[in-house]
Every structure is written in C-alpha cells, then in structure tokens.
Amino acid sequence: MSSESLAELTGVNAAKVRKDLSHLGTFGTRGVGYDVRQLLHRISQILGLTKDWEVVIVGFGNLGAALSGYRGFAERGFRVAAVVDNDPGKVGRKAGPVKVTHLDELPELVATSDIKIGIIATPARAAQEVADRLVGAGVRSILNFAPAVINVPEAVWVRKVDLSTELQILSFHLQAVEDPSGRVS
Amino acid sequence: MSSESLAELTGVNAAKVRKDLSHLGTFGTRGVGYDVRQLLHRISQILGLTKDWEVVIVGFGNLGAALSGYRGFAERGFRVAAVVDNDPGKVGRKAGPVKVTHLDELPELVATSDIKIGIIATPARAAQEVADRLVGAGVRSILNFAPAVINVPEAVWVRKVDLSTELQILSFHLQAVEDPSGRVS
DNA sequence: CTCTGTGAAATTTTTCACAGCG
DNA sequence: CGCTGTGAAAAATTTCACAGAG
C-alpha cells in the first residue's frame, strides 16, 4: 500500500505519512509501497499492543458492570483480571468473565495476577480512598472514571475520563453551526 | 490575576496565555492582570456553556444506566431529557431523573423536548439502526459509546468514545517506564 | 512601576519536490 | 517506472521583548 493510499484513507498529506513512518524505521519498498502486515506489527509493538495487560476494576455499580462486560478491552489486549467492590452484597456476582471480590482482597489480587492498572468506577466520594488502596496494593497506573480529582504519589500515572467532555465538543460544533457569528477562529 | 500566574497554574508560557486570551477580545488591565470572573464568563460563552442542551440516551443497559445517573452531565449543562430502549421490559423503569420510554417514541421526544444530541449506549450490533433512527428523528449530533462505526449523513456530527483508548495511553506510559529502549521519540 | 497586547524572532510542524532504490 | 525517504521550503505555532496603558 502506498503512502498516497494511506493518506487518502486517513485524510492527511502523503508526505506526512512517509515522514512519520520513517521515524519508526525503514519499512517501505521504493516503487512498491508499505507492507501493511509488517506496518501493523511494528505499530502494535510500539504502542505496547503485543503485551497483554491485567487490569482490576474497582466498583461494581452500573459503570463497573458496563466496563466488566466491555468487549473492546480484550480486543486491545486488556484483561479484566479482577473486579472488586466494598459491598458484601455484590461479592460473588458474575462480572463478565470473573466474579466480584471484596475490596479488601486487593493486595493479594494485584500481587498474584501481576496487575499494573486499576480502574476506578465508584462514586466520587469513594475515589480518593480507592486510589490510596490501589497505590498501596502496588498498582502503577489508574484510570479514573469517578467525577473527582485524586491525589497519588508522583510515580503513579493517572488519567481522568470525563464523559462530559465529549458532549462538550459536540455542543461546541452545534453552537458553531447555529450561530456562526460566535466563532473564535 | 496575571498571565504569569495563569501560566504557572497551567504549565504553559505566559506569552502564550496572553496571545491566546487576546484572541477572545481585550480583557486584561495593563499593570493589573485579568479579571477571573469576566474571563470565566467569556470562556463559558464561547464554549457554549451558557446554554443548556437536551440529550437523549438510547439503550438502558449497564452503560445507559450509568450515563443516566452521571452527575457530571448536569454540571456542564447537559440535561438527560429522555432515555429510550427497545426492550418493553425496561420501559417505565426509573433512569435517573426520567423514566425509560420505548425507542419508537423517539421522534416525538426529540421534537417536543428540542433534543439535538443523542447518545448511543447499545450493543454494537444495534448501533447503526439506532443511529438511523436518531437521524430520522431529527437529532443533529451523536455520541457513540458502542464499539462500532456508524454511518450518518454529512450534516450530522458523530463522536465515537472508545473506552480502550484511555487504557492504551496508560499502558504506553507503563511500557515506556519499563523498557526505556523501545521509545520512539 | 507592573503587566498587557502584539510585532518580530525563534522554533516546530507540515508540505514540497526530487534523488535514487527496487 | 513508481514510490520511498529526506533535504529544503513553506507554513504554523510559540516565545521573546518591548511600547505603552493604567
């Protein structure tokens, strides 16, 4: 496949495709183009997609349940190794491929399953305590769905997912269409 | 507040803060700085935060339920005006502030509540049909949580939310820490 | 005297255009 | 030949630095 085709498919300039790909090494064959399979493999490698990652979901409410059953995770190499909740009434329920465990089991789970990523799917008020527990259990990164800012040691990476932001972007476009005078640039 | 302070708080260059803000009009007072209240108001106005937006959530599974009860939406001016599902067993259940309505009611709901944004929270296989129905009902933008690509007329904006992408970013960082040799640049 | 708003300079990113490989 | 890889040119973004407002 030529850089021209890749450019067309992605909507960018062909020279940019070539320059960007050249940073990943030499792949293309002059006069022919790129080997798609090889390209995919190299990109997967760089993005860390060749390795599977174990994750733990904390909180088995609606969001936690939705995340436990989310097909997209497995497709990208993320395995839900455990789901925990502090409500004894929820312990033992089926959460996708695993059963819900009690929050107190976190340290053992993280250690035995070699979990490095924790997902917070609790109400905002519980977020900080959960974060502390995750860090204490040895988790290295946290994906925070709770609408709350959490504090963690410097060595731990956190990403906050704000579901409103996407809506925000949509409404910004709508506004621009409805009131073209209000645009900024 | 001075551009210097804003720069420190946000971690960018002070000149950039000034240049960017200057595009929104003249706000600062020379020798003094910016009026934070006025600044917030102008930015809200530009981002469309002064207007409330009605949204409809399609699909009352785990994700739909989680979204219906999500506090963050109201905080940013999004009102869940309706939740619909095609399962008669779910119709009538309480979904946050509203009750679940049948999918067939979509056109009336969109018209009477002046809904411009639809959220797809269904399984992937239903996404395209739901998208068609939303468009048919008069929705102008769609936020798609289903792990499926949907086709819509040119005039309709779509954003796809991929929950895996955030995990992807985290694992990329983890990988970079663990194997600093694999980095690209 | 302080801090904005902004030309001009510096830097970064993107695109062009072409030598040269297969 | 066709298409990559890449210097060089062009464009865009960011930063500097300072005139001048308050």
PDB file of C-alpha atoms in Angstrom, chain A:
ATOM      1  CA  MET A   1       0.000   0.000   0.000  1.00  0.00           C
ATOM      2  CA  SER A   2       1.377   3.391  -0.999  1.00  0.00           C
ATOM      3  CA  SER A   3       1.702   6.418   1.256  1.00  0.00           C
ATOM      4  CA  GLU A   4      -0.749   8.041  -1.130  1.00  0.00           C
ATOM      5  CA  SER A   5      -3.448   5.476  -0.298  1.00  0.00           C
ATOM      6  CA  LEU A   6      -2.729   5.660   3.411  1.00  0.00           C
ATOM      7  CA  ALA A   7      -3.007   9.415   3.187  1.00  0.00           C
ATOM      8  CA  GLU A   8      -6.318   9.227   1.398  1.00  0.00           C
ATOM      9  CA  LEU A   9      -7.729   6.770   3.926  1.00  0.00           C
ATOM     10  CA  THR A  10      -6.671   8.865   6.896  1.00  0.00           C
ATOM     11  CA  GLY A  11      -7.215  12.277   5.377  1.00  0.00           C
ATOM     12  CA  VAL A  12      -3.683  13.598   5.768  1.00  0.00           C
ATOM     13  CA  ASN A  13      -0.884  14.616   3.478  1.00  0.00           C
ATOM     14  CA  ALA A  14       1.091  11.779   1.833  1.00  0.00           C
ATOM     15  CA  ALA A  15       4.439  13.356   2.628  1.00  0.00           C
ATOM     16  CA  LYS A  16       3.463  13.454   6.267  1.00  0.00           C
ATOM     17  CA  VAL A  17       2.626   9.764   6.225  1.00  0.00           C
ATOM     18  CA  ARG A  18       6.048   8.993   4.794  1.00  0.00           C
ATOM     19  CA  LYS A  19       7.903  11.266   7.174  1.00  0.00           C
ATOM     20  CA  ASP A  20       6.065   9.903  10.192  1.00  0.00           C
ATOM     21  CA  LEU A  21       6.558   6.294   9.203  1.00  0.00           C
ATOM     22  CA  SER A  22      10.220   6.955   8.544  1.00  0.00           C
ATOM     23  CA  HIS A  23      10.601   7.688  12.277  1.00  0.00           C
ATOM     24  CA  LEU A  24       9.628   4.109  13.033  1.00  0.00           C
ATOM     25  CA  GLY A  25      12.372   2.751  10.817  1.00  0.00           C
ATOM     26  CA  THR A  26      12.583   1.838   7.168  1.00  0.00           C
ATOM     27  CA  PHE A  27       9.561  -0.110   6.038  1.00  0.00           C
ATOM     28  CA  GLY A  28       8.558   0.883   2.597  1.00  0.00           C
ATOM     29  CA  THR A  29       9.823  -0.646  -0.589  1.00  0.00           C
ATOM     30  CA  ARG A  30      10.573   2.009  -3.180  1.00  0.00           C
ATOM     31  CA  GLY A  31       8.386   1.702  -6.189  1.00  0.00           C
ATOM     32  CA  VAL A  32       6.002  -0.564  -4.284  1.00  0.00           C
ATOM     33  CA  GLY A  33       4.832   0.924  -1.011  1.00  0.00           C
ATOM     34  CA  TYR A  34       4.372  -0.397   2.515  1.00  0.00           C
ATOM     35  CA  ASP A  35       3.723  -3.930   3.705  1.00  0.00           C
ATOM     36  CA  VAL A  36       0.566  -3.455   5.724  1.00  0.00           C
ATOM     37  CA  ARG A  37       1.087  -6.517   7.878  1.00  0.00           C
ATOM     38  CA  GLN A  38       4.608  -5.522   8.829  1.00  0.00           C
ATOM     39  CA  LEU A  39       3.493  -1.959   9.484  1.00  0.00           C
ATOM     40  CA  LEU A  40       0.705  -3.087  11.784  1.00  0.00           C
ATOM     41  CA  HIS A  41       3.098  -5.286  13.680  1.00  0.00           C
ATOM     42  CA  ARG A  42       5.652  -2.528  14.221  1.00  0.00           C
ATOM     43  CA  ILE A  43       2.989  -0.060  15.335  1.00  0.00           C
ATOM     44  CA  SER A  44       1.458  -2.614  17.709  1.00  0.00           C
ATOM     45  CA  GLN A  45       4.881  -3.208  19.152  1.00  0.00           C
ATOM     46  CA  ILE A  46       5.486   0.485  19.737  1.00  0.00           C
ATOM     47  CA  LEU A  47       2.063   1.054  21.260  1.00  0.00           C
ATOM     48  CA  GLY A  48       2.554  -1.860  23.608  1.00  0.00           C
ATOM     49  CA  LEU A  49      -0.156  -3.944  21.985  1.00  0.00           C
ATOM     50  CA  THR A  50       1.955  -7.063  21.787  1.00  0.00           C
ATOM     51  CA  LYS A  51       1.776  -7.471  25.533  1.00  0.00           C
ATOM     52  CA  ASP A  52      -1.401  -8.244  27.464  1.00  0.00           C
ATOM     53  CA  TRP A  53      -2.186  -6.084  30.459  1.00  0.00           C
ATOM     54  CA  GLU A  54      -4.076  -7.226  33.523  1.00  0.00           C
ATOM     55  CA  VAL A  55      -6.486  -4.673  34.970  1.00  0.00           C
ATOM     56  CA  VAL A  56      -8.641  -4.512  38.072  1.00  0.00           C
ATOM     57  CA  ILE A  57     -11.964  -2.685  38.128  1.00  0.00           C
ATOM     58  CA  VAL A  58     -12.962  -1.165  41.460  1.00  0.00           C
ATOM     59  CA  GLY A  59     -16.676  -0.608  41.905  1.00  0.00           C
ATOM     60  CA  PHE A  60     -19.398  -2.863  40.563  1.00  0.00           C
ATOM     61  CA  GLY A  61     -22.134  -0.310  40.072  1.00  0.00           C
ATOM     62  CA  ASN A  62     -23.625   0.400  36.673  1.00  0.00           C
ATOM     63  CA  LEU A  63     -20.396   1.726  35.253  1.00  0.00           C
ATOM     64  CA  GLY A  64     -18.278  -1.042  36.729  1.00  0.00           C
ATOM     65  CA  ALA A  65     -20.656  -3.622  35.322  1.00  0.00           C
ATOM     66  CA  ALA A  66     -20.613  -1.958  31.923  1.00  0.00           C
ATOM     67  CA  LEU A  67     -16.818  -1.897  31.912  1.00  0.00           C
ATOM     68  CA  SER A  68     -16.550  -5.526  33.049  1.00  0.00           C
ATOM     69  CA  GLY A  69     -18.547  -6.607  30.045  1.00  0.00           C
ATOM     70  CA  TYR A  70     -16.936  -4.245  27.565  1.00  0.00           C
ATOM     71  CA  ARG A  71     -15.673  -6.201  24.561  1.00  0.00           C
ATOM     72  CA  GLY A  72     -13.291  -3.523  23.403  1.00  0.00           C
ATOM     73  CA  PHE A  73     -10.848  -4.163  26.243  1.00  0.00           C
ATOM     74  CA  ALA A  74      -9.979  -7.713  25.294  1.00  0.00           C
ATOM     75  CA  GLU A  75      -9.631  -6.688  21.668  1.00  0.00           C
ATOM     76  CA  ARG A  76      -6.864  -4.309  22.630  1.00  0.00           C
ATOM     77  CA  GLY A  77      -5.089  -6.665  24.972  1.00  0.00           C
ATOM     78  CA  PHE A  78      -6.551  -5.637  28.296  1.00  0.00           C
ATOM     79  CA  ARG A  79      -7.741  -8.472  30.503  1.00  0.00           C
ATOM     80  CA  VAL A  80     -10.099  -7.781  33.374  1.00  0.00           C
ATOM     81  CA  ALA A  81      -8.297  -9.933  35.929  1.00  0.00           C
ATOM     82  CA  ALA A  82     -10.491  -8.871  38.844  1.00  0.00           C
ATOM     83  CA  VAL A  83     -13.497  -6.783  39.823  1.00  0.00           C
ATOM     84  CA  VAL A  84     -13.776  -5.644  43.422  1.00  0.00           C
ATOM     85  CA  ASP A  85     -16.400  -3.827  45.472  1.00  0.00           C
ATOM     86  CA  ASN A  86     -16.718  -2.986  49.144  1.00  0.00           C
ATOM     87  CA  ASP A  87     -20.378  -4.040  49.264  1.00  0.00           C
ATOM     88  CA  PRO A  88     -20.577  -7.634  50.596  1.00  0.00           C
ATOM     89  CA  GLY A  89     -23.884  -7.967  48.764  1.00  0.00           C
ATOM     90  CA  LYS A  90     -22.110  -7.653  45.457  1.00  0.00           C
ATOM     91  CA  VAL A  91     -19.267 -10.047  46.216  1.00  0.00           C
ATOM     92  CA  GLY A  92     -19.632 -13.306  44.310  1.00  0.00           C
ATOM     93  CA  ARG A  93     -21.739 -11.904  41.494  1.00  0.00           C
ATOM     94  CA  LYS A  94     -20.664 -12.563  37.954  1.00  0.00           C
ATOM     95  CA  ALA A  95     -18.835  -9.637  36.368  1.00  0.00           C
ATOM     96  CA  GLY A  96     -18.125 -10.581  32.791  1.00  0.00           C
ATOM     97  CA  PRO A  97     -15.504 -13.310  32.863  1.00  0.00           C
ATOM     98  CA  VAL A  98     -14.731 -13.057  36.608  1.00  0.00           C
ATOM     99  CA  LYS A  99     -16.562 -12.880  39.915  1.00  0.00           C
ATOM    100  CA  VAL A 100     -16.731  -9.830  42.118  1.00  0.00           C
ATOM    101  CA  THR A 101     -14.277  -9.990  45.017  1.00  0.00           C
ATOM    102  CA  HIS A 102     -14.191  -7.875  48.149  1.00  0.00           C
ATOM    103  CA  LEU A 103     -12.149  -4.695  48.069  1.00  0.00           C
ATOM    104  CA  ASP A 104     -10.027  -5.979  50.945  1.00  0.00           C
ATOM    105  CA  GLU A 105      -8.579  -8.662  48.675  1.00  0.00           C
ATOM    106  CA  LEU A 106      -6.944  -6.022  46.501  1.00  0.00           C
ATOM    107  CA  PRO A 107      -3.320  -6.508  47.642  1.00  0.00           C
ATOM    108  CA  GLU A 108      -3.396 -10.263  47.023  1.00  0.00           C
ATOM    109  CA  LEU A 109      -5.141  -9.905  43.673  1.00  0.00           C
ATOM    110  CA  VAL A 110      -2.712  -7.282  42.433  1.00  0.00           C
ATOM    111  CA  ALA A 111       0.263  -9.361  43.523  1.00  0.00           C
ATOM    112  CA  THR A 112      -0.853 -12.734  42.214  1.00  0.00           C
ATOM    113  CA  SER A 113      -2.273 -11.526  38.904  1.00  0.00           C
ATOM    114  CA  ASP A 114       0.543  -9.035  38.303  1.00  0.00           C
ATOM    115  CA  ILE A 115      -1.964  -6.212  37.871  1.00  0.00           C
ATOM    116  CA  LYS A 116      -0.448  -2.848  36.993  1.00  0.00           C
ATOM    117  CA  ILE A 117      -3.570  -0.892  36.019  1.00  0.00           C
ATOM    118  CA  GLY A 118      -6.571  -0.052  38.214  1.00  0.00           C
ATOM    119  CA  ILE A 119      -9.875   1.385  37.024  1.00  0.00           C
ATOM    120  CA  ILE A 120     -11.926   3.451  39.461  1.00  0.00           C
ATOM    121  CA  ALA A 121     -15.659   3.098  38.745  1.00  0.00           C
ATOM    122  CA  THR A 122     -17.006   4.210  42.107  1.00  0.00           C
ATOM    123  CA  PRO A 123     -18.970   7.245  43.229  1.00  0.00           C
ATOM    124  CA  ALA A 124     -16.894  10.399  43.574  1.00  0.00           C
ATOM    125  CA  ARG A 125     -16.788  10.258  47.358  1.00  0.00           C
ATOM    126  CA  ALA A 126     -15.021   6.899  47.371  1.00  0.00           C
ATOM    127  CA  ALA A 127     -12.480   7.768  44.705  1.00  0.00           C
ATOM    128  CA  GLN A 128      -9.650   9.015  46.892  1.00  0.00           C
ATOM    129  CA  GLU A 129      -9.760   6.096  49.291  1.00  0.00           C
ATOM    130  CA  VAL A 130      -9.863   3.633  46.431  1.00  0.00           C
ATOM    131  CA  ALA A 131      -6.915   5.385  44.819  1.00  0.00           C
ATOM    132  CA  ASP A 132      -4.933   5.103  48.052  1.00  0.00           C
ATOM    133  CA  ARG A 133      -5.748   1.423  48.299  1.00  0.00           C
ATOM    134  CA  LEU A 134      -4.805   0.777  44.679  1.00  0.00           C
ATOM    135  CA  VAL A 135      -1.487   2.520  45.170  1.00  0.00           C
ATOM    136  CA  GLY A 136      -0.951   0.630  48.412  1.00  0.00           C
ATOM    137  CA  ALA A 137      -1.628  -2.629  46.631  1.00  0.00           C
ATOM    138  CA  GLY A 138       1.081  -1.850  44.104  1.00  0.00           C
ATOM    139  CA  VAL A 139      -0.852  -0.623  41.076  1.00  0.00           C
ATOM    140  CA  ARG A 140       1.228   1.602  38.755  1.00  0.00           C
ATOM    141  CA  SER A 141      -1.446   3.467  36.775  1.00  0.00           C
ATOM    142  CA  ILE A 142      -5.034   4.464  37.410  1.00  0.00           C
ATOM    143  CA  LEU A 143      -7.886   5.220  35.060  1.00  0.00           C
ATOM    144  CA  ASN A 144     -10.355   7.346  36.981  1.00  0.00           C
ATOM    145  CA  PHE A 145     -13.988   7.432  35.842  1.00  0.00           C
ATOM    146  CA  ALA A 146     -15.235   8.999  39.068  1.00  0.00           C
ATOM    147  CA  PRO A 147     -16.019  12.705  38.746  1.00  0.00           C
ATOM    148  CA  ALA A 148     -13.394  13.582  41.351  1.00  0.00           C
ATOM    149  CA  VAL A 149      -9.749  14.570  41.304  1.00  0.00           C
ATOM    150  CA  ILE A 150      -7.496  12.115  43.090  1.00  0.00           C
ATOM    151  CA  ASN A 151      -4.052  12.557  44.595  1.00  0.00           C
ATOM    152  CA  VAL A 152      -1.400   9.914  44.127  1.00  0.00           C
ATOM    153  CA  PRO A 153       2.362   9.649  44.529  1.00  0.00           C
ATOM    154  CA  GLU A 154       4.421  11.022  41.679  1.00  0.00           C
ATOM    155  CA  ALA A 155       5.373   7.570  40.413  1.00  0.00           C
ATOM    156  CA  VAL A 156       1.777   6.623  39.653  1.00  0.00           C
ATOM    157  CA  TRP A 157       0.170   7.719  36.389  1.00  0.00           C
ATOM    158  CA  VAL A 158      -3.450   8.807  36.466  1.00  0.00           C
ATOM    159  CA  ARG A 159      -5.874   9.568  33.664  1.00  0.00           C
ATOM    160  CA  LYS A 160      -9.258  11.008  34.393  1.00  0.00           C
ATOM    161  CA  VAL A 161     -12.048  10.166  31.991  1.00  0.00           C
ATOM    162  CA  ASP A 162     -14.631  12.888  31.829  1.00  0.00           C
ATOM    163  CA  LEU A 163     -17.695  11.706  29.990  1.00  0.00           C
ATOM    164  CA  SER A 164     -18.949  15.277  29.706  1.00  0.00           C
ATOM    165  CA  THR A 165     -16.007  16.435  27.662  1.00  0.00           C
ATOM    166  CA  GLU A 166     -17.144  14.565  24.586  1.00  0.00           C
ATOM    167  CA  LEU A 167     -20.606  16.070  24.868  1.00  0.00           C
ATOM    168  CA  GLN A 168     -18.958  19.421  25.264  1.00  0.00           C
ATOM    169  CA  ILE A 169     -17.183  19.011  21.953  1.00  0.00           C
ATOM    170  CA  LEU A 170     -20.399  18.060  20.195  1.00  0.00           C
ATOM    171  CA  SER A 171     -22.305  21.006  21.580  1.00  0.00           C
ATOM    172  CA  PHE A 172     -19.479  23.311  20.563  1.00  0.00           C
ATOM    173  CA  HIS A 173     -19.915  22.191  16.973  1.00  0.00           C
ATOM    174  CA  LEU A 174     -23.670  22.559  17.166  1.00  0.00           C
ATOM    175  CA  GLN A 175     -23.297  26.037  18.515  1.00  0.00           C
ATOM    176  CA  ALA A 176     -20.899  26.941  15.724  1.00  0.00           C
ATOM    177  CA  VAL A 177     -23.440  25.805  13.138  1.00  0.00           C
ATOM    178  CA  GLU A 178     -26.336  27.586  14.751  1.00  0.00           C
ATOM    179  CA  ASP A 179     -24.548  30.819  15.480  1.00  0.00           C
ATOM    180  CA  PRO A 180     -21.662  31.259  13.061  1.00  0.00           C
ATOM    181  CA  SER A 181     -21.018  34.759  14.409  1.00  0.00           C
ATOM    182  CA  GLY A 182     -19.847  33.496  17.776  1.00  0.00           C
ATOM    183  CA  ARG A 183     -16.890  31.612  16.375  1.00  0.00           C
ATOM    184  CA  VAL A 184     -13.394  32.323  17.670  1.00  0.00           C
ATOM    185  CA  SER A 185     -11.228  31.441  14.673  1.00  0.00           C
TER     186      SER A 185
END
